[in-house]
Tab-separated table of C-alpha atoms and ligand atoms in Angstrom:
chain	number	residue	atom	x	y	z
A	1	GLY	CA	63.803	119.679	100.172
A	2	ALA	CA	66.002	122.265	98.182
A	3	PRO	CA	64.724	125.508	97.955
A	4	ALA	CA	62.723	126.602	94.784
A	5	THR	CA	63.691	128.628	91.827
A	6	GLY	CA	62.545	132.543	91.944
A	7	ALA	CA	62.727	131.171	96.032
A	8	PRO	CA	64.497	134.463	98.524
A	9	GLU	CA	68.008	134.914	98.104
A	10	VAL	CA	69.588	135.537	101.602
A	11	ALA	CA	72.414	135.548	102.532
A	12	VAL	CA	73.280	135.488	106.454
A	13	VAL	CA	76.689	136.632	107.723
A	14	GLY	CA	78.174	135.049	111.181
A	15	ALA	CA	77.286	130.989	111.815
A	16	GLY	CA	76.709	131.644	115.567
A	17	LEU	CA	74.358	130.791	118.011
A	18	VAL	CA	71.340	132.866	116.239
A	19	GLY	CA	72.989	133.298	112.598
A	20	CYS	CA	72.897	128.906	113.002
A	21	LEU	CA	68.893	129.211	114.313
A	22	LEU	CA	67.757	132.163	112.530
A	23	ALA	CA	69.886	129.864	108.792
A	24	CYS	CA	67.442	127.026	110.342
A	25	PHE	CA	64.355	128.881	110.075
A	26	LEU	CA	64.214	130.326	107.095
A	27	ALA	CA	65.639	127.497	105.108
A	28	ARG	CA	62.178	125.645	106.652
A	29	ARG	CA	60.902	128.840	104.719
A	30	GLY	CA	62.523	127.018	101.511
A	31	HIS	CA	64.817	130.351	101.206
A	32	ALA	CA	67.967	129.917	99.713
A	33	VAL	CA	70.259	130.561	102.758
A	34	THR	CA	74.351	130.924	102.120
A	35	LEU	CA	75.621	131.003	105.947
A	36	TYR	CA	79.158	133.292	105.749
A	37	GLU	CA	81.424	132.748	108.916
A	38	ARG	CA	85.279	134.083	109.548
A	39	ARG	CA	86.021	130.874	111.861
A	40	PRO	CA	86.879	127.413	110.581
A	41	ASP	CA	84.157	124.647	110.788
A	42	PRO	CA	84.109	123.985	114.757
A	43	ARG	CA	83.418	120.023	113.820
A	44	GLU	CA	86.338	120.013	111.368
A	45	ALA	CA	88.930	116.728	112.937
A	46	GLY	CA	92.092	119.219	113.787
A	47	ALA	CA	89.359	122.088	115.211
A	48	GLY	CA	90.576	121.244	117.492
A	49	ARG	CA	87.749	120.467	121.286
A	50	SER	CA	87.678	124.682	123.243
A	51	ARG	CA	87.697	124.227	126.810
A	52	SER	CA	84.297	124.300	128.242
A	53	ILE	CA	82.509	127.788	128.144
A	54	ASN	CA	78.748	126.972	129.562
A	55	LEU	CA	75.507	129.928	129.128
A	56	ALA	CA	72.304	129.330	130.400
A	57	ILE	CA	69.518	128.840	128.066
A	58	SER	CA	66.346	128.816	129.380
A	59	GLU	CA	62.589	129.361	127.919
A	60	ARG	CA	62.867	131.867	125.795
A	61	GLY	CA	65.415	130.160	123.781
A	62	ILE	CA	63.791	126.402	124.362
A	63	ASP	CA	60.808	127.455	123.155
A	64	ALA	CA	62.977	128.777	119.262
A	65	LEU	CA	64.520	125.809	119.773
A	66	ARG	CA	61.578	123.801	120.215
A	67	ARG	CA	59.926	125.592	116.399
A	68	VAL	CA	62.592	124.000	115.032
A	69	GLY	CA	63.074	121.003	116.400
A	70	LEU	CA	66.337	121.396	118.370
A	71	ASP	CA	65.003	121.450	121.859
A	72	GLU	CA	65.278	117.325	123.122
A	73	THR	CA	68.930	117.550	121.485
A	74	VAL	CA	69.478	120.148	123.414
A	75	LEU	CA	68.249	119.055	126.188
A	76	LYS	CA	69.728	115.898	126.764
A	77	ALA	CA	72.846	117.256	126.570
A	78	ALA	CA	71.856	120.454	129.695
A	79	LEU	CA	72.447	120.893	133.255
A	80	PRO	CA	69.433	121.677	134.718
A	81	MET	CA	69.849	124.642	137.351
A	82	PRO	CA	66.739	124.929	139.529
A	83	GLY	CA	68.210	127.477	141.438
A	84	ARG	CA	71.167	129.860	142.610
A	85	MET	CA	73.751	128.497	145.384
A	86	MET	CA	75.195	130.996	147.275
A	87	HIS	CA	78.852	131.602	148.306
A	88	ALA	CA	79.225	133.349	151.620
A	89	PRO	CA	82.604	134.007	152.102
A	90	ASP	CA	83.001	131.386	155.690
A	91	GLY	CA	82.189	128.976	153.318
A	92	THR	CA	78.203	128.450	154.524
A	93	LEU	CA	75.828	127.632	151.632
A	94	SER	CA	72.715	128.949	151.390
A	95	PHE	CA	70.661	127.203	148.798
A	96	GLN	CA	66.838	129.479	146.851
A	97	PRO	CA	65.131	127.908	144.197
A	98	TYR	CA	64.706	130.101	140.563
A	99	SER	CA	60.798	129.445	141.250
A	100	ALA	CA	58.023	129.183	143.620
A	101	ASP	CA	57.963	125.779	143.067
A	102	GLY	CA	61.298	124.860	143.176
A	103	ARG	CA	60.648	123.436	140.398
A	104	ARG	CA	61.324	125.036	137.436
A	105	ALA	CA	65.521	125.391	135.925
A	106	ILE	CA	67.618	127.074	133.594
A	107	ASN	CA	69.996	125.149	131.931
A	108	SER	CA	73.229	124.434	131.939
A	109	ILE	CA	74.933	123.818	128.080
A	110	SER	CA	78.525	123.945	126.549
A	111	ARG	CA	77.968	126.855	123.956
A	112	SER	CA	80.290	124.893	121.212
A	113	ALA	CA	78.291	121.640	121.659
A	114	LEU	CA	75.271	123.816	121.428
A	115	ASN	CA	76.980	125.888	117.977
A	116	ARG	CA	77.960	122.459	116.337
A	117	THR	CA	74.476	120.769	117.606
A	118	LEU	CA	73.058	124.072	115.084
A	119	LEU	CA	75.339	123.697	112.444
A	120	ASP	CA	74.491	120.006	111.477
A	121	ALA	CA	70.599	121.318	111.986
A	122	VAL	CA	71.856	123.899	109.431
A	123	ASP	CA	73.341	121.271	107.135
A	124	ALA	CA	70.773	119.140	106.883
A	125	PHE	CA	69.084	121.758	105.026
A	126	PRO	CA	69.526	121.346	101.632
A	127	GLY	CA	68.987	124.886	100.984
A	128	VAL	CA	71.896	125.923	102.785
A	129	ARG	CA	75.464	127.031	101.729
A	130	LEU	CA	77.909	126.944	104.539
A	131	ARG	CA	80.754	129.339	103.990
A	132	PHE	CA	83.769	128.475	106.389
A	133	ARG	CA	86.734	130.863	106.888
A	134	HIS	CA	85.032	133.990	104.629
A	135	ARG	CA	85.374	137.169	107.015
A	136	LEU	CA	83.141	139.742	105.853
A	137	THR	CA	85.401	143.107	105.674
A	138	THR	CA	83.442	145.197	103.319
A	139	LEU	CA	79.710	145.495	102.065
A	140	ASP	CA	77.034	147.923	100.373
A	141	PRO	CA	74.023	148.060	101.210
A	142	GLU	CA	72.980	149.655	97.911
A	143	THR	CA	73.507	146.579	96.417
A	144	GLY	CA	73.999	143.701	98.307
A	145	ARG	CA	77.865	143.187	97.646
A	146	MET	CA	79.757	142.153	99.451
A	147	GLU	CA	83.677	141.912	100.136
A	148	PHE	CA	84.912	138.991	101.898
A	149	ASP	CA	88.905	137.636	103.368
A	150	THR	CA	89.424	133.872	102.978
A	151	PRO	CA	92.633	130.979	102.605
A	152	GLY	CA	92.366	131.571	98.806
A	153	GLY	CA	92.223	135.532	98.595
A	154	PRO	CA	89.464	138.204	98.266
A	155	ALA	CA	85.814	137.088	97.574
A	156	ALA	CA	83.149	139.273	96.051
A	157	ALA	CA	79.589	137.830	96.702
A	158	VAL	CA	75.984	139.796	96.666
A	159	ALA	CA	72.456	139.520	97.320
A	160	PRO	CA	69.309	141.087	97.888
A	161	VAL	CA	69.187	140.135	101.527
A	162	ILE	CA	71.763	140.435	104.038
A	163	ILE	CA	71.559	139.325	107.259
A	164	GLY	CA	74.023	140.622	109.924
A	165	ALA	CA	73.556	137.639	112.794
A	166	ASP	CA	77.797	138.752	113.146
A	167	GLY	CA	78.093	139.574	116.848
A	168	ALA	CA	78.799	142.146	119.130
A	169	GLY	CA	81.101	143.393	117.285
A	170	SER	CA	79.212	143.320	114.051
A	171	ALA	CA	81.462	143.731	110.735
A	172	VAL	CA	77.771	144.046	109.079
A	173	ARG	CA	76.678	146.832	111.682
A	174	ALA	CA	79.710	148.519	111.004
A	175	ARG	CA	78.767	149.322	107.877
A	176	LEU	CA	75.424	150.694	108.268
A	177	GLN	CA	77.216	152.914	110.515
A	178	THR	CA	78.753	155.667	108.222
A	179	ARG	CA	75.300	155.880	106.535
A	180	PRO	CA	73.840	159.156	107.964
A	181	GLY	CA	70.856	158.138	110.521
A	182	PHE	CA	72.644	155.609	112.098
A	183	ASN	CA	72.544	155.187	115.640
A	184	LEU	CA	74.853	153.339	117.392
A	185	HIS	CA	75.711	153.886	121.552
A	186	GLN	CA	77.460	151.641	122.972
A	187	GLU	CA	78.620	151.204	126.700
A	188	TYR	CA	81.304	149.346	128.452
A	189	LEU	CA	81.364	148.353	131.513
A	190	ASP	CA	83.950	148.679	133.588
A	191	TYR	CA	84.241	145.096	135.730
A	192	GLY	CA	86.100	142.774	133.001
A	193	TYR	CA	85.763	139.451	133.581
A	194	LYS	CA	87.955	135.674	133.228
A	195	GLU	CA	86.940	132.507	132.873
A	196	LEU	CA	88.294	129.600	135.608
A	197	THR	CA	87.723	125.789	135.524
A	198	ILE	CA	86.839	123.975	138.607
A	199	PRO	CA	88.144	120.218	137.552
A	200	ALA	CA	86.491	116.776	137.925
A	201	ARG	CA	87.442	115.715	141.597
A	202	ALA	CA	87.889	111.711	141.682
A	203	GLY	CA	86.045	111.891	138.712
A	204	ASP	CA	82.611	113.938	140.373
A	205	PHE	CA	81.602	116.992	140.241
A	206	ALA	CA	83.469	118.752	143.867
A	207	LEU	CA	80.307	121.282	144.509
A	208	ASP	CA	76.430	120.823	143.592
A	209	PRO	CA	75.550	120.481	139.900
A	210	GLY	CA	72.072	121.620	140.178
A	211	ALA	CA	72.932	125.136	141.349
A	212	LEU	CA	74.170	127.862	139.954
A	213	HIS	CA	76.398	129.177	142.206
A	214	ILE	CA	77.113	132.253	143.176
A	215	TRP	CA	80.385	134.283	144.811
A	216	PRO	CA	78.883	137.548	145.606
A	217	ARG	CA	81.163	139.579	147.222
A	218	GLY	CA	80.218	143.354	146.802
A	219	ARG	CA	83.021	144.503	144.846
A	220	SER	CA	84.030	141.220	142.998
A	221	MET	CA	81.737	138.368	141.991
A	222	MET	CA	82.311	134.963	140.562
A	223	ILE	CA	79.692	132.157	139.222
A	224	ALA	CA	79.902	128.733	138.294
A	225	LEU	CA	78.006	126.509	136.268
A	226	PRO	CA	77.858	122.632	136.051
A	227	ASN	CA	79.442	121.063	132.875
A	228	PRO	CA	78.454	117.324	131.279
A	229	ASP	CA	82.616	116.313	132.146
A	230	ARG	CA	81.910	117.202	136.014
A	231	SER	CA	83.792	120.255	136.120
A	232	PHE	CA	82.553	123.759	136.815
A	233	THR	CA	83.476	126.772	134.352
A	234	CYS	CA	83.973	129.710	136.649
A	235	THR	CA	83.426	133.214	135.247
A	236	LEU	CA	85.228	135.810	137.295
A	237	PHE	CA	83.727	139.231	137.299
A	238	TRP	CA	85.984	141.973	139.322
A	239	PRO	CA	87.067	145.621	138.381
A	240	GLU	CA	89.017	145.517	135.006
A	241	ARG	CA	91.676	147.267	136.174
A	242	GLU	CA	91.770	144.973	139.013
A	243	LEU	CA	92.101	142.321	137.682
A	244	ALA	CA	94.696	143.266	135.069
A	245	GLU	CA	96.739	144.456	138.561
A	246	LEU	CA	96.756	140.065	139.616
A	247	ASP	CA	100.009	139.382	136.883
A	248	THR	CA	101.572	136.722	139.335
A	249	PRO	CA	100.752	133.513	140.077
A	250	ALA	CA	101.079	135.388	143.953
A	251	LYS	CA	98.521	138.293	143.472
A	252	VAL	CA	96.005	135.699	142.170
A	253	GLU	CA	96.640	133.365	144.580
A	254	ARG	CA	96.252	135.802	147.795
A	255	ALA	CA	93.453	137.162	146.571
A	256	PHE	CA	91.387	133.796	146.036
A	257	ALA	CA	92.317	133.549	149.640
A	258	GLU	CA	90.936	136.552	150.807
A	259	ASN	CA	87.514	137.154	148.664
A	260	TYR	CA	87.211	132.894	147.703
A	261	PRO	CA	88.402	130.892	149.924
A	262	ASP	CA	86.632	127.520	149.135
A	263	ALA	CA	86.638	127.916	145.893
A	264	HIS	CA	90.762	128.459	145.944
A	265	ALA	CA	90.353	124.940	147.531
A	266	LEU	CA	89.319	123.526	143.819
A	267	ILE	CA	91.242	124.822	141.566
A	268	PRO	CA	94.419	123.265	141.933
A	269	ASP	CA	95.746	125.258	138.609
A	270	LEU	CA	94.636	128.574	139.840
A	271	ALA	CA	97.596	130.792	138.381
A	272	ALA	CA	98.981	129.124	135.289
A	273	ASP	CA	94.647	128.584	134.656
A	274	TYR	CA	94.186	132.235	135.034
A	275	ALA	CA	97.623	133.358	133.146
A	276	LEU	CA	96.231	131.018	130.468
A	277	ASN	CA	92.970	133.329	129.738
A	278	PRO	CA	92.265	136.659	128.863
A	279	ILE	CA	90.214	139.145	130.710
A	280	GLY	CA	86.809	139.281	128.684
A	281	HIS	CA	85.134	142.796	128.027
A	282	LEU	CA	81.361	143.668	128.934
A	283	VAL	CA	79.214	145.085	125.973
A	284	THR	CA	76.205	147.464	126.111
A	285	VAL	CA	75.190	147.901	122.923
A	286	ARG	CA	72.310	149.833	121.159
A	287	CYS	CA	71.553	150.999	117.162
A	288	GLU	CA	69.287	151.586	115.293
A	289	PRO	CA	67.488	151.565	112.731
A	290	TRP	CA	68.436	147.769	112.450
A	291	THR	CA	67.226	147.734	108.444
A	292	VAL	CA	68.692	149.246	106.310
A	293	LEU	CA	66.540	149.762	102.835
A	294	GLY	CA	69.264	149.977	99.809
A	295	ARG	CA	68.450	150.500	96.358
A	296	ALA	CA	68.805	146.213	94.848
A	297	ALA	CA	69.261	144.963	98.584
A	298	VAL	CA	68.038	145.121	101.951
A	299	VAL	CA	70.296	144.712	104.865
A	300	GLY	CA	69.262	143.692	108.520
A	301	LEU	CA	70.730	143.124	112.057
A	302	ILE	CA	70.316	140.354	114.723
A	303	GLY	CA	71.132	139.435	117.865
A	304	ASP	CA	74.327	140.389	119.474
A	305	ALA	CA	74.612	142.718	116.344
A	306	ALA	CA	71.749	144.266	117.011
A	307	HIS	CA	71.226	143.944	120.601
A	308	ALA	CA	74.779	142.813	122.761
A	309	ILE	CA	74.335	143.068	126.340
A	310	VAL	CA	75.885	142.567	129.578
A	311	PRO	CA	75.410	138.368	130.342
A	312	PHE	CA	73.419	139.157	133.888
A	313	TYR	CA	70.597	137.779	133.364
A	314	GLY	CA	71.565	135.053	131.032
A	315	GLN	CA	69.833	135.969	128.386
A	316	GLY	CA	71.751	137.648	125.670
A	317	ALA	CA	70.778	133.729	123.279
A	318	ASN	CA	67.609	133.196	124.431
A	319	CYS	CA	67.002	137.227	123.310
A	320	GLY	CA	68.599	135.966	120.033
A	321	PHE	CA	66.821	132.994	119.579
A	322	GLU	CA	63.423	134.950	120.459
A	323	ASP	CA	64.106	136.833	117.216
A	324	CYS	CA	64.721	134.342	114.988
A	325	VAL	CA	60.996	133.591	115.867
A	326	GLU	CA	59.853	136.937	115.235
A	327	LEU	CA	61.340	137.911	112.863
A	328	ASP	CA	59.855	134.181	111.114
A	329	ARG	CA	56.781	135.409	112.098
A	330	CYS	CA	56.772	138.467	110.317
A	331	LEU	CA	58.061	136.550	107.326
A	332	ALA	CA	54.736	135.114	107.293
A	333	GLU	CA	52.598	138.484	108.042
A	334	THR	CA	54.540	139.211	105.388
A	335	GLY	CA	54.175	136.836	102.359
A	336	ASP	CA	57.998	136.677	102.990
A	337	ASP	CA	58.451	140.679	101.878
A	338	TYR	CA	62.350	141.116	103.809
A	339	ALA	CA	62.031	144.655	103.953
A	340	ALA	CA	58.299	145.048	105.263
A	341	ALA	CA	59.440	142.014	107.202
A	342	LEU	CA	62.969	143.218	108.608
A	343	LEU	CA	61.265	146.410	109.738
A	344	LEU	CA	57.855	145.039	110.885
A	345	TYR	CA	60.251	143.031	113.386
A	346	GLU	CA	62.542	145.338	114.569
A	347	ASN	CA	59.548	147.274	115.390
A	348	ARG	CA	58.778	144.305	117.557
A	349	ARG	CA	61.859	143.948	119.379
A	350	LYS	CA	63.410	146.506	119.682
A	351	GLY	CA	61.308	147.577	122.681
A	352	ASN	CA	61.166	144.102	123.921
A	353	THR	CA	65.204	144.454	123.859
A	354	ASP	CA	65.935	147.996	124.894
A	355	THR	CA	64.662	146.239	128.255
A	356	ILE	CA	66.594	143.669	128.653
A	357	ALA	CA	69.482	145.089	128.108
A	358	ARG	CA	68.510	147.828	131.153
A	359	LEU	CA	67.781	145.159	133.072
A	360	ALA	CA	70.629	142.690	132.837
A	361	LEU	CA	72.841	145.813	133.881
A	362	ASP	CA	70.628	146.043	137.431
A	363	ASN	CA	70.659	142.688	137.713
A	364	PHE	CA	75.155	143.306	137.857
A	365	VAL	CA	73.677	145.315	141.030
A	366	GLU	CA	71.944	142.148	143.217
A	367	MET	CA	74.321	138.826	141.616
A	368	ARG	CA	76.988	140.636	142.936
A	369	ASP	CA	75.986	142.541	146.142
A	370	LYS	CA	72.463	142.482	146.898
A	371	VAL	CA	71.366	138.200	146.647
A	372	ALA	CA	73.911	137.920	149.910
A	373	SER	CA	72.179	140.451	151.892
A	374	ARG	CA	68.622	139.430	154.127
A	375	ALA	CA	66.360	141.908	152.977
A	376	PHE	CA	66.748	140.487	149.676
A	377	LEU	CA	66.028	136.823	150.888
A	378	ALA	CA	63.111	138.159	152.318
A	379	ARG	CA	61.763	139.695	149.286
A	380	LYS	CA	62.566	136.404	147.128
A	381	ARG	CA	60.941	134.454	150.240
A	382	ALA	CA	57.861	137.068	150.274
A	383	GLU	CA	57.436	136.637	146.036
A	384	HIS	CA	57.840	133.365	146.069
A	385	LEU	CA	55.027	133.023	148.625
A	386	LEU	CA	52.849	135.075	146.547
A	387	GLU	CA	53.661	132.986	143.471
A	388	ARG	CA	52.174	130.419	145.019
A	389	ALA	CA	49.214	132.215	146.948
A	390	LEU	CA	48.051	133.775	143.491
A	391	PRO	CA	48.972	131.557	141.007
A	392	GLY	CA	48.289	132.770	137.268
A	393	ARG	CA	48.300	135.991	138.838
A	394	TYR	CA	51.077	137.068	140.769
A	395	ALA	CA	54.777	136.218	139.422
A	396	SER	CA	58.484	137.475	139.887
A	397	ARG	CA	60.391	139.323	137.084
A	398	TYR	CA	62.591	136.833	137.178
A	399	GLU	CA	60.354	133.934	136.784
A	400	LEU	CA	58.993	136.064	133.590
A	401	ILE	CA	62.332	136.836	132.255
A	402	SER	CA	63.400	132.943	132.284
A	403	PHE	CA	60.306	131.018	132.236
A	404	SER	CA	58.060	132.508	130.332
A	405	THR	CA	58.203	134.070	126.960
A	406	VAL	CA	55.962	136.783	127.700
A	407	PRO	CA	57.525	140.119	125.660
A	408	TYR	CA	60.276	141.428	127.970
A	409	ALA	CA	58.601	145.019	128.037
A	410	GLU	CA	55.704	143.590	128.543
A	411	VAL	CA	57.116	142.019	131.076
A	412	GLU	CA	57.958	145.053	133.099
A	413	ARG	CA	54.638	146.349	132.898
A	414	ARG	CA	53.443	143.131	134.581
A	415	VAL	CA	55.737	144.110	137.414
A	416	THR	CA	54.756	147.492	137.721
A	417	ARG	CA	51.402	146.718	137.876
A	418	GLN	CA	52.107	143.747	140.448
A	419	ARG	CA	53.916	146.345	142.854
A	420	ARG	CA	51.848	148.422	142.623
A	421	TRP	CA	48.732	146.317	143.805
A	422	ALA	CA	50.586	145.238	146.549
A	423	ALA	CA	52.450	148.052	148.154
A	424	VAL	CA	47.980	149.275	148.121
A	425	ALA	CA	47.336	145.621	149.175
A	426	ALA	CA	50.294	146.135	152.178
A	427	LEU	CA	48.331	149.429	152.913
A	428	ALA	CA	45.175	147.989	153.148
A	429	ALA	CA	46.468	145.330	154.987
A	430	ALA	CA	48.268	147.595	157.234
A	431	GLY	CA	44.999	149.816	157.831
A	432	MET	CA	42.717	147.139	158.971
A	433	SER	CA	45.388	145.638	161.282
A	434	ALA	CA	44.599	149.304	162.742
A	435	TRP	CA	41.475	149.685	162.418
A	436	ALA	CA	41.487	146.055	163.783
A	437	GLY	CA	44.032	146.444	166.402
A	438	ALA	CA	41.571	149.369	167.530
A	439	THR	CA	38.950	147.155	167.424
A	440	LEU	CA	40.403	144.542	169.860
A	441	ARG	CA	41.908	146.937	171.883
A	442	ASN	CA	38.427	148.410	173.002
A	443	ARG	CA	37.066	145.316	173.098
A	444	LEU	CA	39.634	144.631	175.503
A	445	ARG	CA	39.305	147.457	177.792
A	446	PRO	CA	37.340	145.988	180.835
A	447	GLU	CA	39.118	147.175	183.524
A	448	GLU	CA	38.458	151.086	182.318
A	449	PRO	CA	34.841	152.303	182.939
A	450	GLY	CA	32.308	152.658	180.369
A	451	PRO	CA	30.605	155.647	180.284
A	452	PRO	CA	28.123	156.462	182.702
A	453	GLY	CA	24.959	154.762	182.259
A	454	ARG	CA	26.146	151.516	180.469
A	455	GLY	CA	25.796	148.310	181.993
B	1	LIG	P1	78.412	135.368	118.525
B	1	LIG	O1	78.129	134.306	119.052
B	1	LIG	O2	79.304	136.224	118.524
B	1	LIG	O3	78.227	134.923	116.915
B	1	LIG	C1	78.670	135.520	115.718
B	1	LIG	C2	79.655	134.788	114.631
B	1	LIG	O4	79.662	135.513	113.852
B	1	LIG	C3	80.952	134.092	115.374
B	1	LIG	O5	80.219	132.820	114.767
B	1	LIG	C4	81.866	135.015	114.557
B	1	LIG	O6	82.643	134.294	114.313
B	1	LIG	C5	81.385	135.400	113.402
B	1	LIG	N1	81.710	136.613	112.252
B	1	LIG	C6	82.175	137.934	113.578
B	1	LIG	N2	82.415	138.631	112.420
B	1	LIG	C7	82.305	137.768	111.011
B	1	LIG	C8	82.646	138.760	110.177
B	1	LIG	N3	83.180	140.276	109.532
B	1	LIG	N4	82.757	138.210	109.106
B	1	LIG	C9	81.946	136.500	109.486
B	1	LIG	N5	81.668	135.533	110.805
B	1	LIG	C10	81.929	137.116	111.504
B	1	LIG	N6	73.612	134.327	126.883
B	1	LIG	C11	72.204	133.675	127.354
B	1	LIG	O7	71.827	133.355	126.789
B	1	LIG	N7	72.673	132.812	128.644
B	1	LIG	C12	73.916	132.739	129.207
B	1	LIG	O8	74.285	132.541	130.207
B	1	LIG	C13	75.155	133.888	128.651
B	1	LIG	N8	76.208	133.595	128.954
B	1	LIG	C14	76.829	134.782	128.750
B	1	LIG	C15	78.514	134.716	129.449
B	1	LIG	C16	79.555	135.443	128.694
B	1	LIG	C17	80.708	135.670	129.687
B	1	LIG	C18	78.912	136.277	128.068
B	1	LIG	C19	80.085	137.636	126.857
B	1	LIG	C20	78.154	136.290	127.146
B	1	LIG	C21	76.960	135.581	127.846
B	1	LIG	N9	75.997	134.913	127.087
B	1	LIG	C22	74.619	134.759	127.433
B	1	LIG	C23	75.238	136.145	125.694
B	1	LIG	C24	75.615	135.021	124.343
B	1	LIG	O9	77.012	134.628	124.136
B	1	LIG	C25	75.151	135.696	122.905
B	1	LIG	O10	74.062	136.901	123.566
B	1	LIG	C26	75.455	134.517	122.334
B	1	LIG	O11	76.385	134.399	121.483
B	1	LIG	C27	74.797	135.734	120.480
B	1	LIG	O12	74.697	135.007	119.536
B	1	LIG	P2	75.026	135.837	118.090
B	1	LIG	O13	75.100	135.194	117.455
B	1	LIG	O14	74.151	137.050	117.717
B	1	LIG	O15	76.412	136.122	118.165
């Protein structure tokens, strides 16, 4: 039902993936939520079908969606990817399952379809008001006064609780940043990305849809995820300067023929597709505090606005969804006291989001370089062997990040512990085999004359 009179009033800025899911959680608590979004409603006729851009959703995201009853709807439109398919320069394919039993999968879903599903869910709560074409321009954290650019001119609103879910370039964060004591660290990768499409071929997928495809090339890398319309969305990562240097159709064609010959053959309008899409940038944002207590208002940050990360662990949205679960839990624990809940949520999440930010950067090196190496493949096989031999006792970092909801920082502690005892076990095994070898060698020396006096 509609929120009761006296229900907490909350303004959420940004109706992207995280803002929408947060609105669902808060509306379910009976709070009066207004969701402000700078874009028009993507479900409106004429909003145009945007290009299919997809993202991988895994257990953390699914767990959050499950809590608001949206997991099945979202997964119905998803394509499961139980492993990665590596494309060698000579076109050789090799498949590596993500999990020891080969059954667990990350899920390729359309970003815009997910956003629309979440907006429909938001609309189903009478307590939520959606305000599209409202771009936040300024905000006073002391009073909770916000100003927006709208098609009808400037508009203002006041709310006692404001949560910035407005993404990596957050306007809410920019307003907090001017205050003393607010620390902001942002780091651009010198890599940019380009999105390209491998269309369906004769009505079918041009590549195996049951995998996340990777072309690791050391200096550059490309990945491709399947779409329900049987196309694939490719994302090409390359040092930004070199991407910009591919400025004629001939240069683009040549670069692809050299580095990605098998994919080259599958993208008929490569040069046009390449020219169409802008170069995307990759940034990591760390800031604190996420919570600012003003005289008459409290302002918090969530999702990419609080912690934008690079996409190489496929965790950005998953992590933002997990933020919503934690904030909801903190509201329950504090009896819906937003100031206390936001501080508690920040306290519990910050170490975890710092950890996944670091792992996402580390994973870039792994994906563009190491996945192709024999040592890496051997390590993955050894990890899966251990996982099968010690179910529940040993789990790889990838499994814990993608297929569990163990907090990110706890995953790191667990991985360190596992490595330590695996090293001890390996040493012990080496010691045992040295001892066993020596014993065997002693036993197997019948030809040698025994010590005097023995048989
Ligand atoms: P956003 O999705 O950026 O939404 C912010 C919203 O706020 C937008 O709707 C925007 O229009 C609105 N807004 C912005 N400014 C204002 C303003 N001033 N006033 C009002 N509204 C405003 N994550 C995964 O989990 N898996 C993946 O596989 C994955 N792949 C990725 C691949 C790439 C190339 C990139 C760049 C990211 C990827 N991510 C992935 C990360 C994921 O996209 C983000 O973490 C996620 O979109 C964050 O959601 P958000 O709602 O916090 O921010």
